[in-house]
Coordinates of C-alpha atoms and ligand atoms in Angstrom, one line a residue:
X24 CA 90.6 118.8 241.6
X25 CA 93.8 117.8 239.4
X26 CA 96.8 116.9 241.5
X27 CA 100.4 117.4 241.6
X28 CA 103.1 114.3 240.7
X29 CA 105.9 114.8 243.2
X30 CA 108.0 111.8 244.0
X31 CA 106.5 109.4 241.8
X32 CA 103.2 109.8 243.5
X33 CA 99.9 112.0 242.6
X34 CA 99.0 114.3 245.9
X35 CA 96.5 116.8 246.6
X36 CA 97.9 120.5 246.5
X37 CA 98.2 122.8 249.8
X38 CA 96.6 125.3 247.7
X39 CA 93.0 126.2 248.5
X40 CA 92.2 128.6 245.7
X41 CA 91.7 127.1 242.1
X42 CA 91.0 128.2 238.5
X43 CA 88.7 126.9 236.1
X44 CA 90.1 125.3 233.2
X45 CA 87.8 126.2 230.2
X46 CA 87.3 124.7 227.1
X47 CA 87.3 128.1 225.0
X48 CA 85.3 126.7 222.1
X49 CA 82.1 126.1 224.4
X50 CA 83.1 127.6 227.7
X51 CA 82.5 124.3 229.5
X52 CA 84.5 123.7 233.0
X53 CA 86.6 121.0 232.4
X54 CA 88.5 120.8 235.6
X55 CA 89.7 122.7 238.7
X56 CA 93.5 123.7 238.6
X57 CA 94.7 124.3 242.1
X58 CA 97.0 127.2 243.0
X59 CA 99.6 125.8 244.7
X60 CA 101.8 127.1 247.5
X61 CA 105.5 127.4 248.5
X62 CA 105.0 124.0 250.6
X63 CA 104.5 122.0 247.2
X64 CA 107.4 123.6 245.4
X65 CA 109.4 122.9 248.9
X66 CA 108.2 119.0 248.8
X67 CA 108.7 118.8 245.0
X68 CA 112.4 120.3 245.3
X69 CA 113.4 118.1 248.1
X70 CA 112.2 114.8 246.2
X71 CA 113.9 116.3 243.3
X72 CA 117.3 117.0 245.1
X73 CA 117.2 113.5 246.7
X74 CA 116.5 111.8 243.5
X75 CA 119.3 113.7 241.8
X76 CA 122.2 111.7 244.0
X77 CA 121.4 108.9 242.3
X78 CA 120.1 109.9 238.7
X79 CA 123.3 111.7 238.0
X80 CA 125.3 108.3 238.8
X81 CA 122.8 106.4 236.5
X82 CA 124.6 106.0 233.0
X83 CA 123.4 108.2 230.4
X84 CA 122.9 105.2 228.0
X85 CA 120.4 103.9 230.8
X86 CA 118.9 107.5 231.5
X87 CA 118.0 107.4 227.8
X88 CA 116.2 104.2 227.8
X89 CA 113.5 105.9 229.8
X90 CA 112.9 108.2 227.0
X91 CA 112.8 105.7 224.5
X92 CA 110.1 103.9 226.3
X93 CA 108.5 107.3 226.8
X94 CA 108.3 108.1 223.1
X95 CA 106.6 104.9 222.2
X96 CA 103.9 105.8 224.9
X97 CA 103.5 109.2 223.5
X98 CA 103.0 107.6 219.9
X99 CA 100.7 105.0 221.7
X100 CA 98.6 107.9 223.2
X101 CA 99.4 110.5 220.5
X102 CA 95.3 111.0 219.5
X103 CA 94.4 111.1 223.2
X104 CA 96.9 113.8 224.0
X105 CA 95.9 115.6 220.9
X106 CA 92.4 115.7 221.9
X107 CA 93.0 117.1 225.5
X108 CA 95.0 119.8 223.6
X109 CA 92.3 120.5 221.8
X110 CA 89.6 120.8 224.4
X111 CA 91.6 122.7 226.7
X112 CA 93.4 125.5 224.3
X113 CA 91.0 125.6 221.4
X114 CA 93.4 125.1 218.5
X115 CA 92.4 122.7 215.8
X116 CA 92.9 118.9 215.7
X117 CA 95.7 119.5 213.0
X118 CA 97.4 122.0 215.3
X119 CA 97.3 120.0 218.1
X120 CA 99.1 117.0 216.6
X121 CA 101.4 119.8 215.3
X122 CA 102.0 120.8 218.9
X123 CA 102.4 117.0 220.1
X124 CA 104.8 116.2 217.2
X125 CA 107.1 118.5 217.6
X126 CA 107.0 117.8 221.4
X127 CA 107.8 114.2 220.9
X128 CA 110.7 115.4 218.5
X129 CA 112.4 116.7 221.6
X130 CA 112.4 113.8 223.3
X131 CA 113.8 111.8 220.2
X132 CA 116.8 114.5 220.3
X133 CA 117.5 114.2 223.8
X134 CA 117.9 110.5 223.3
X135 CA 121.0 111.4 221.9
X136 CA 122.6 112.7 224.8
X137 CA 125.1 110.3 225.0
X138 CA 127.2 111.6 222.0
X139 CA 125.6 115.4 222.5
X140 CA 126.8 115.7 226.0
X141 CA 130.6 114.5 225.3
X142 CA 133.2 116.7 226.3
X143 CA 136.9 117.4 224.7
X144 CA 140.1 116.5 225.6
X145 CA 143.7 117.2 224.3
X146 CA 147.0 115.4 224.6
X147 CA 150.2 117.1 225.1
X148 CA 149.2 120.6 225.5
X149 CA 152.4 120.9 227.1
X150 CA 155.2 118.1 227.1
X151 CA 153.6 115.2 229.1
X152 CA 150.4 117.1 230.1
X153 CA 147.2 116.6 228.8
X154 CA 143.5 118.0 229.5
X155 CA 140.1 117.0 229.1
X156 CA 136.8 119.0 229.8
X157 CA 133.7 117.2 230.7
X158 CA 130.3 118.3 231.0
X159 CA 128.2 117.4 234.5
X160 CA 124.5 117.7 235.3
X161 CA 124.1 120.5 238.0
X162 CA 121.0 119.4 240.2
X163 CA 117.3 120.3 240.2
X164 CA 115.9 122.5 237.3
X165 CA 112.3 123.9 237.0
X166 CA 110.4 125.1 233.9
X167 CA 107.5 127.5 233.8
X168 CA 105.2 127.1 230.8
X169 CA 102.6 129.4 228.8
X170 CA 99.2 128.2 227.9
X171 CA 99.7 128.4 223.9
X172 CA 101.5 125.4 223.3
X173 CA 100.1 123.1 226.2
X174 CA 102.3 119.7 224.9
X175 CA 105.3 121.1 223.2
X176 CA 107.0 123.9 225.1
X177 CA 107.6 121.9 228.4
X178 CA 109.6 119.4 226.0
X179 CA 111.6 121.9 225.2
X180 CA 113.7 121.7 228.3
X181 CA 113.2 118.8 230.5
X182 CA 114.1 115.9 228.0
X183 CA 117.5 117.4 227.7
X184 CA 117.7 118.5 231.6
X185 CA 116.6 114.9 232.3
X186 CA 118.9 113.2 230.1
X187 CA 121.8 114.9 231.1
X188 CA 121.4 113.8 234.6
X189 CA 119.3 116.6 236.3
X190 CA 116.2 116.1 237.8
X191 CA 113.2 118.4 237.1
X192 CA 110.1 120.6 238.7
X193 CA 107.6 121.5 236.2
X194 CA 105.0 124.3 236.7
X195 CA 102.5 124.2 233.3
X196 CA 100.1 126.9 232.8
X197 CA 97.1 126.7 235.1
X198 CA 94.9 127.4 232.0
X199 CA 96.0 124.4 230.3
X200 CA 97.2 121.7 232.6
X201 CA 95.2 118.8 231.5
X202 CA 97.9 118.1 228.8
X203 CA 100.7 117.7 231.3
X204 CA 98.6 115.7 233.7
X205 CA 98.2 112.9 230.8
X206 CA 101.7 113.4 229.8
X207 CA 103.0 112.8 233.4
X208 CA 100.9 109.5 233.6
X209 CA 102.9 108.4 230.8
X210 CA 106.0 109.5 232.5
X211 CA 105.3 107.5 235.2
X212 CA 104.3 104.3 233.0
X213 CA 107.7 105.0 231.5
X214 CA 108.9 103.9 235.1
X215 CA 111.5 107.1 235.3
X216 CA 112.8 106.7 239.2
X217 CA 110.5 108.6 241.8
X218 CA 111.3 112.2 242.2
X219 CA 113.2 112.5 238.6
X220 CA 110.5 114.4 237.3
X221 CA 108.2 116.3 239.5
X222 CA 104.4 118.4 238.6
X223 CA 103.4 121.5 240.5
X224 CA 100.2 123.1 239.4
X225 CA 99.8 126.9 240.3
X226 CA 100.4 130.2 239.4
X227 CA 102.4 133.2 240.5
X228 CA 103.0 131.8 244.1
X229 CA 104.8 128.7 242.3
X230 CA 106.8 130.4 240.1
X231 CA 107.9 132.7 242.7
X232 CA 108.7 130.2 244.7
X233 CA 110.8 128.3 242.2
X234 CA 112.6 131.3 241.2
X235 CA 114.0 131.7 244.7
X236 CA 114.4 128.4 246.0
X237 CA 117.8 127.6 247.4
X238 CA 118.0 124.2 245.9
X239 CA 117.0 125.2 242.5
X240 CA 119.8 125.4 240.1
X241 CA 118.4 126.9 237.3
X242 CA 115.3 128.0 235.6
X243 CA 113.3 128.0 231.9
X244 CA 110.5 130.0 231.8
X245 CA 108.4 130.6 228.3
X246 CA 105.5 133.4 228.5
X247 CA 105.0 136.9 228.2
X248 CA 107.5 139.8 228.2
X249 CA 106.9 141.3 231.7
X250 CA 106.5 137.9 233.5
X251 CA 109.9 136.6 231.4
X252 CA 111.4 139.7 232.7
X253 CA 110.7 139.5 236.2
X254 CA 111.3 135.9 236.4
X255 CA 114.8 136.5 235.0
X256 CA 115.6 139.0 237.5
X257 CA 114.3 137.1 240.9
X258 CA 116.1 133.9 239.5
X259 CA 119.1 135.8 238.6
X260 CA 118.9 137.5 242.0
X261 CA 118.7 134.1 243.2
X262 CA 122.1 132.8 241.8
X263 CA 120.0 130.8 239.2
X264 CA 120.8 130.2 235.6
X265 CA 117.5 131.6 233.5
X266 CA 116.7 131.4 230.3
X267 CA 113.2 133.3 230.0
X268 CA 111.6 133.5 226.6
X269 CA 109.0 136.1 226.2
X270 CA 106.4 137.8 223.8
X271 CA 107.0 138.8 220.0
X272 CA 105.8 141.1 217.7
X273 CA 106.8 139.2 214.1
X274 CA 107.1 141.3 210.8
X275 CA 106.9 139.4 207.3
X276 CA 108.1 141.5 204.5
X277 CA 106.8 141.0 200.8
X278 CA 109.0 141.8 197.7
X279 CA 107.8 142.4 194.5
X280 CA 109.7 139.6 193.0
X281 CA 107.8 137.3 195.3
X282 CA 105.6 134.2 194.5
X283 CA 102.9 136.6 195.7
X284 CA 100.0 133.6 195.7
X285 CA 102.1 131.2 197.9
X286 CA 103.6 134.1 199.7
X287 CA 100.3 135.6 200.7
X288 CA 99.0 131.9 201.8
X289 CA 102.0 131.3 203.9
X290 CA 101.6 134.6 205.7
X291 CA 97.9 134.4 206.6
X292 CA 98.8 130.6 207.8
X293 CA 101.5 132.1 209.9
X294 CA 99.1 135.1 211.3
X295 CA 95.9 132.8 212.2
X296 CA 97.5 129.5 212.7
X297 CA 96.1 128.6 216.3
X298 CA 94.0 131.8 215.9
X299 CA 97.4 134.2 216.3
X300 CA 98.5 132.6 219.5
X301 CA 102.0 131.6 218.7
X302 CA 105.3 133.4 219.5
X303 CA 106.3 132.9 216.2
X304 CA 102.9 134.2 214.6
X305 CA 103.4 136.8 211.9
X306 CA 101.6 140.1 212.7
X307 CA 102.6 142.8 210.4
X308 CA 102.9 142.1 206.6
X309 CA 105.2 144.9 205.1
X310 CA 104.1 145.0 201.4
X311 CA 107.2 146.4 199.4
X312 CA 106.9 148.7 196.2
X313 CA 103.5 147.9 194.5
X314 CA 102.4 144.6 196.2
X315 CA 100.2 146.1 198.6
X316 CA 96.7 146.2 196.5
X317 CA 97.3 142.6 195.4
X318 CA 98.3 141.1 198.9
X319 CA 95.4 143.1 200.5
X320 CA 93.1 141.5 197.9
X321 CA 94.2 137.9 198.3
X322 CA 94.3 138.1 202.2
X323 CA 91.0 139.5 202.5
X324 CA 89.9 136.4 199.9
X325 CA 91.4 134.1 201.9
X326 CA 90.9 135.4 205.3
X327 CA 87.1 135.4 204.8
X328 CA 86.8 132.0 203.6
X329 CA 88.3 130.5 206.6
X330 CA 86.3 128.4 208.8
X331 CA 86.1 129.2 212.1
X332 CA 84.7 127.2 215.2
X333 CA 85.5 124.3 217.5
X334 CA 88.7 123.1 217.2
X335 CA 87.8 119.5 217.5
X336 CA 85.6 119.5 214.4
X337 CA 88.0 118.3 212.2
X338 CA 86.3 120.8 209.1
X339 CA 87.3 123.8 211.5
X340 CA 90.7 125.9 209.9
X341 CA 90.9 128.3 213.0
X342 CA 89.8 127.8 216.5
X343 CA 88.6 130.3 219.3
X344 CA 91.3 132.2 221.8
X345 CA 92.0 131.3 224.9
X346 CA 89.8 133.7 227.0
X347 CA 87.3 136.2 227.3
X348 CA 89.8 138.5 228.6
X349 CA 91.7 137.7 225.6
X350 CA 89.1 138.1 223.2
X351 CA 88.5 141.6 224.5
X352 CA 92.1 142.5 224.7
X353 CA 92.2 141.8 220.7
X354 CA 89.2 144.0 220.2
X355 CA 90.7 146.6 222.1
X356 CA 93.9 146.7 219.9
X357 CA 91.6 146.6 216.6
X358 CA 89.6 149.7 217.9
X359 CA 92.9 151.4 218.6
X360 CA 94.2 151.1 215.0
X361 CA 90.9 152.1 213.7
X362 CA 91.2 155.4 216.2
X363 CA 94.9 156.0 215.1
X364 CA 93.7 156.0 211.0
X365 CA 94.0 152.6 210.0
X366 CA 91.4 150.9 207.3
X367 CA 89.6 148.1 208.7
X368 CA 89.3 146.0 205.7
X369 CA 87.9 142.8 207.6
X370 CA 86.3 143.2 210.9
X371 CA 86.5 140.0 212.9
X372 CA 85.1 141.7 216.1
X373 CA 81.1 140.4 215.1
X374 CA 81.5 136.9 216.3
X375 CA 78.6 135.9 218.3
X376 CA 77.6 132.8 220.2
X377 CA 79.3 130.7 223.1
X378 CA 83.2 130.4 223.1
X379 CA 85.9 132.8 222.9
X380 CA 85.8 133.4 219.2
X381 CA 87.3 136.0 216.7
X382 CA 86.7 135.7 212.9
X383 CA 89.7 136.7 211.1
X384 CA 90.5 140.5 211.1
X385 CA 92.4 142.6 208.3
X386 CA 93.4 145.8 209.4
X387 CA 95.2 147.8 206.4
X388 CA 97.2 150.9 206.1
X389 CA 99.1 150.1 209.4
X390 CA 102.1 152.5 210.2
X391 CA 105.1 152.2 212.6
X392 CA 103.4 154.6 214.7
X393 CA 100.3 152.6 215.5
X394 CA 99.9 150.7 218.7
X395 CA 98.8 147.5 217.3
X396 CA 102.3 147.9 215.0
X397 CA 104.2 147.6 218.2
X398 CA 102.0 145.5 220.4
X399 CA 101.7 141.8 220.5
X400 CA 98.3 141.2 219.7
X401 CA 98.3 137.3 219.9
X402 CA 95.2 136.8 217.8
X403 CA 93.6 136.3 214.4
X404 CA 94.7 139.9 213.0
X405 CA 96.4 140.7 209.7
X406 CA 98.1 144.2 209.7
X407 CA 98.8 145.4 206.4
X408 CA 101.6 148.0 205.9
X409 CA 103.2 149.9 202.9
X410 CA 107.0 149.9 202.5
X411 CA 109.0 151.6 200.1
X412 CA 112.1 149.3 200.2
X413 CA 113.7 146.2 201.9
X414 CA 116.1 148.7 203.5
X415 CA 113.0 150.7 205.1
X416 CA 111.3 147.5 206.2
X417 CA 114.6 146.2 208.0
X418 CA 114.8 149.7 209.4
X419 CA 111.0 149.2 211.1
X420 CA 111.8 145.7 212.2
X421 CA 114.7 146.6 214.0
X422 CA 113.1 149.6 215.7
X423 CA 111.0 146.9 217.7
X424 CA 111.5 146.5 221.0
X425 CA 110.9 142.7 220.4
X426 CA 113.2 140.8 218.0
X427 CA 111.7 136.9 218.3
X428 CA 111.4 136.2 214.6
X429 CA 110.8 137.9 211.0
X430 CA 109.9 136.5 207.3
X431 CA 111.2 137.5 203.8
X432 CA 109.3 136.5 200.8
X433 CA 111.3 136.9 197.5
X434 CA 113.2 135.2 194.8
X435 CA 116.3 137.1 195.3
X436 CA 119.4 135.6 196.9
X437 CA 120.8 138.9 197.4
X438 CA 117.7 140.3 199.2
X439 CA 117.9 137.1 201.0
X440 CA 121.3 137.8 202.2
X441 CA 121.0 141.2 203.1
X442 CA 118.2 140.5 205.2
X443 CA 119.7 137.4 206.9
X444 CA 122.4 139.7 208.0
X445 CA 121.1 142.9 209.0
X446 CA 117.5 142.1 210.5
X447 CA 117.8 142.3 214.4
X448 CA 115.5 138.8 215.2
X449 CA 117.4 135.8 216.3
X450 CA 114.8 133.5 214.0
X451 CA 114.5 134.0 210.4
X452 CA 112.0 132.9 207.7
X453 CA 113.2 133.0 203.7
X454 CA 109.9 132.2 202.2
X455 CA 108.8 130.5 205.6
X456 CA 106.1 132.0 207.8
X457 CA 106.7 130.5 210.9
X458 CA 110.5 129.9 211.3
X459 CA 110.4 127.6 214.2
X460 CA 114.0 125.5 214.8
X461 CA 114.0 122.3 214.9
X462 CA 114.6 120.4 218.2
X463 CA 118.2 119.9 217.2
X464 CA 118.6 123.6 216.6
X465 CA 118.6 126.2 219.2
X466 CA 115.3 127.9 220.1
X467 CA 115.1 131.8 221.5
X468 CA 114.7 135.0 220.3
X469 CA 116.4 138.5 221.0
X470 CA 115.9 141.9 222.6
X471 CA 112.5 141.8 224.7
X472 CA 111.5 138.4 223.3
X473 CA 114.6 136.8 225.2
X474 CA 116.4 137.3 228.8
X475 CA 119.3 135.1 229.4
X476 CA 122.3 134.0 227.5
X477 CA 121.9 130.7 226.7
X478 CA 118.9 129.5 224.4
X479 CA 116.7 126.6 224.4
X480 CA 117.1 122.9 223.1
X481 CA 119.5 122.0 220.5
X482 CA 123.2 122.3 221.5
X483 CA 121.8 124.9 223.9
X484 CA 120.0 122.7 225.6
X485 CA 123.2 120.5 226.7
X486 CA 124.8 123.9 227.6
X487 CA 122.1 125.2 229.7
X488 CA 121.6 122.0 231.9
X489 CA 125.5 121.5 232.3
X490 CA 128.2 122.7 233.8
X491 CA 132.0 122.0 232.4
X492 CA 134.8 120.9 234.3
X493 CA 138.3 120.7 233.2
X494 CA 141.0 118.3 234.4
X495 CA 144.7 118.7 233.5
X496 CA 146.9 115.9 234.3
X497 CA 150.5 114.7 234.2
X498 CA 151.3 111.2 234.7
X499 CA 154.8 110.7 233.3
X500 CA 157.1 108.6 235.5
X501 CA 160.1 110.6 234.3
X502 CA 159.0 113.8 234.7
X503 CA 161.7 116.2 235.9
X504 CA 159.7 119.3 236.6
X505 CA 160.8 119.7 240.2
Ligands
NAD1 P1 102.1 134.6 231.0 O1 102.8 135.5 231.1 O2 100.8 134.9 231.5 O3 102.3 132.8 231.7 C1 103.2 132.3 231.5 C2 103.6 131.7 232.8 O4 103.8 132.5 233.8 C3 102.4 130.8 233.4 O5 103.0 129.4 233.7 C4 101.8 131.4 234.5 O6 101.4 130.9 235.5 C5 103.3 132.3 234.9 N1 102.4 133.5 235.4 C6 101.7 134.5 234.8 N2 101.8 135.7 235.5 C7 102.6 135.5 236.4 C8 103.0 136.5 237.7 N3 102.5 137.9 237.7 N4 104.0 136.3 238.2 C9 104.6 134.9 238.0 N5 104.2 134.1 237.1 C10 103.1 134.6 236.4 O7 101.8 134.2 229.5 P2 100.7 133.4 228.8 O8 99.5 134.1 228.5 O9 100.7 131.8 229.4 O10 101.4 133.0 227.1 C11 101.3 133.5 226.0 C12 102.7 134.5 225.9 O11 103.7 133.5 226.3 C13 103.2 135.6 224.5 O12 103.4 136.7 225.0 C14 103.9 134.6 223.8 O13 104.5 135.3 222.9 C15 104.6 133.8 224.9 N6 105.5 132.9 224.3 C16 106.4 132.8 223.9 C17 107.1 132.0 223.4 C18 108.5 132.1 222.7 O14 109.3 131.2 222.6 N7 109.3 133.4 223.1 C19 106.7 130.8 223.3 C20 105.5 130.5 223.6 C21 104.9 131.8 224.3

């Protein structure tokens, strides 16, 4: 049974129920993950609260030394983290490398906290009166993360929280806890003081406890929209700052003036990469004007050629999805499209054998009214739709309840500007299929893809994990204000 990491020690969970951590490529049980309880959360929060007293007084330049050390340890252990990530998630080794690399970049950016956290000051805003605004850490923060990026997503938050002087409790997905166990072993090696970083394994009970615990100042959540909404409501009703990143439905628009060959390759990679289990995965390709037939032909060829298999085999181009339940949900959505009149151009449901596999599927003649055009698929399913114009495509995108990302493929600057100006999603790609902001930019969608005010990492990360304090001062000897 895997253990919690609380107050600098590995300790058994108080939960009696467990979840099997399964390798989705061969259904092998890798570990048992305990479903922790409120008691575990309480212990972790007490440790973090105690550690905050001295951690917040540790100069920022000293705090980041632990992150520099961790960065080195992550590089030294890069391949073993990648292997674990592929084993418990199923993604290919190349995709796991991306997962871990993007995580390390967050640590690198957070090492710049002494500059990033600086405040503002102003002299003589009235005669002899100066003012300064500083950023202060707030206390204990918590992170609750999903299965689809076992390494990267927790790094979106905690390096910024800890570098700004807060302490932290992380609850990773119960389906992929092993990558984080390995990373916490490195956090321990990096020598962070006891209680600064804590890991509590679990599910719903741990989540609810974190969202309502009186000693937690804020919660970062990433996962599906219903749970994001729940976490936002529960956390804010308990007076916490909450940033809750939810699900998505990402559209890609191909205009007739785009380079079709590159655009199709980019769209396909976006849709089937990580077997479609990315919150930034493309889903519906709206083919504008006369592009539909050519896009369909090229997508069909490329999708049929993809090598599907165990992600740990270097030849594999697409791995399995996370679970049997996921396979069934995706198959159900494909069937709903067929029932609603779509054209199943390539049917990936016929995969047989062990593991939670689907082959890439291409669904043609998708319209905005179909279920498959509205709901998140989270699987390797390409939806092809016809569009009359860019205006019409933008209208369709903006009618979605989600607004995480959208991409446009074009060689027209005017079209690109219109798209950037009018499309509702908060992360846009211009000839880019997965417009994931880098660690030094802020990350997060809009509408049902994001609940909160302050987004993840970049400058938003600094804002979320600190509060501002303004001091106004007068020190003139000869002041005669009275
Ligand atoms: P999920 O919502 O099932 O789980 C996320 C976290 O919530 C996990 O830690 C889980 O233990 C917890 N949880 C699950 N059900 C709960 C409940 N009823 N009450 C309280 N806590 C609960 O999500 P997932 O399946 O792990 O991840 C996939 C989803 O995450 C997709 O919808 C995807 O789009 C989304 N996602 C979004 C982003 C983004 O940036 N917007 C990034 C990655 C993933």
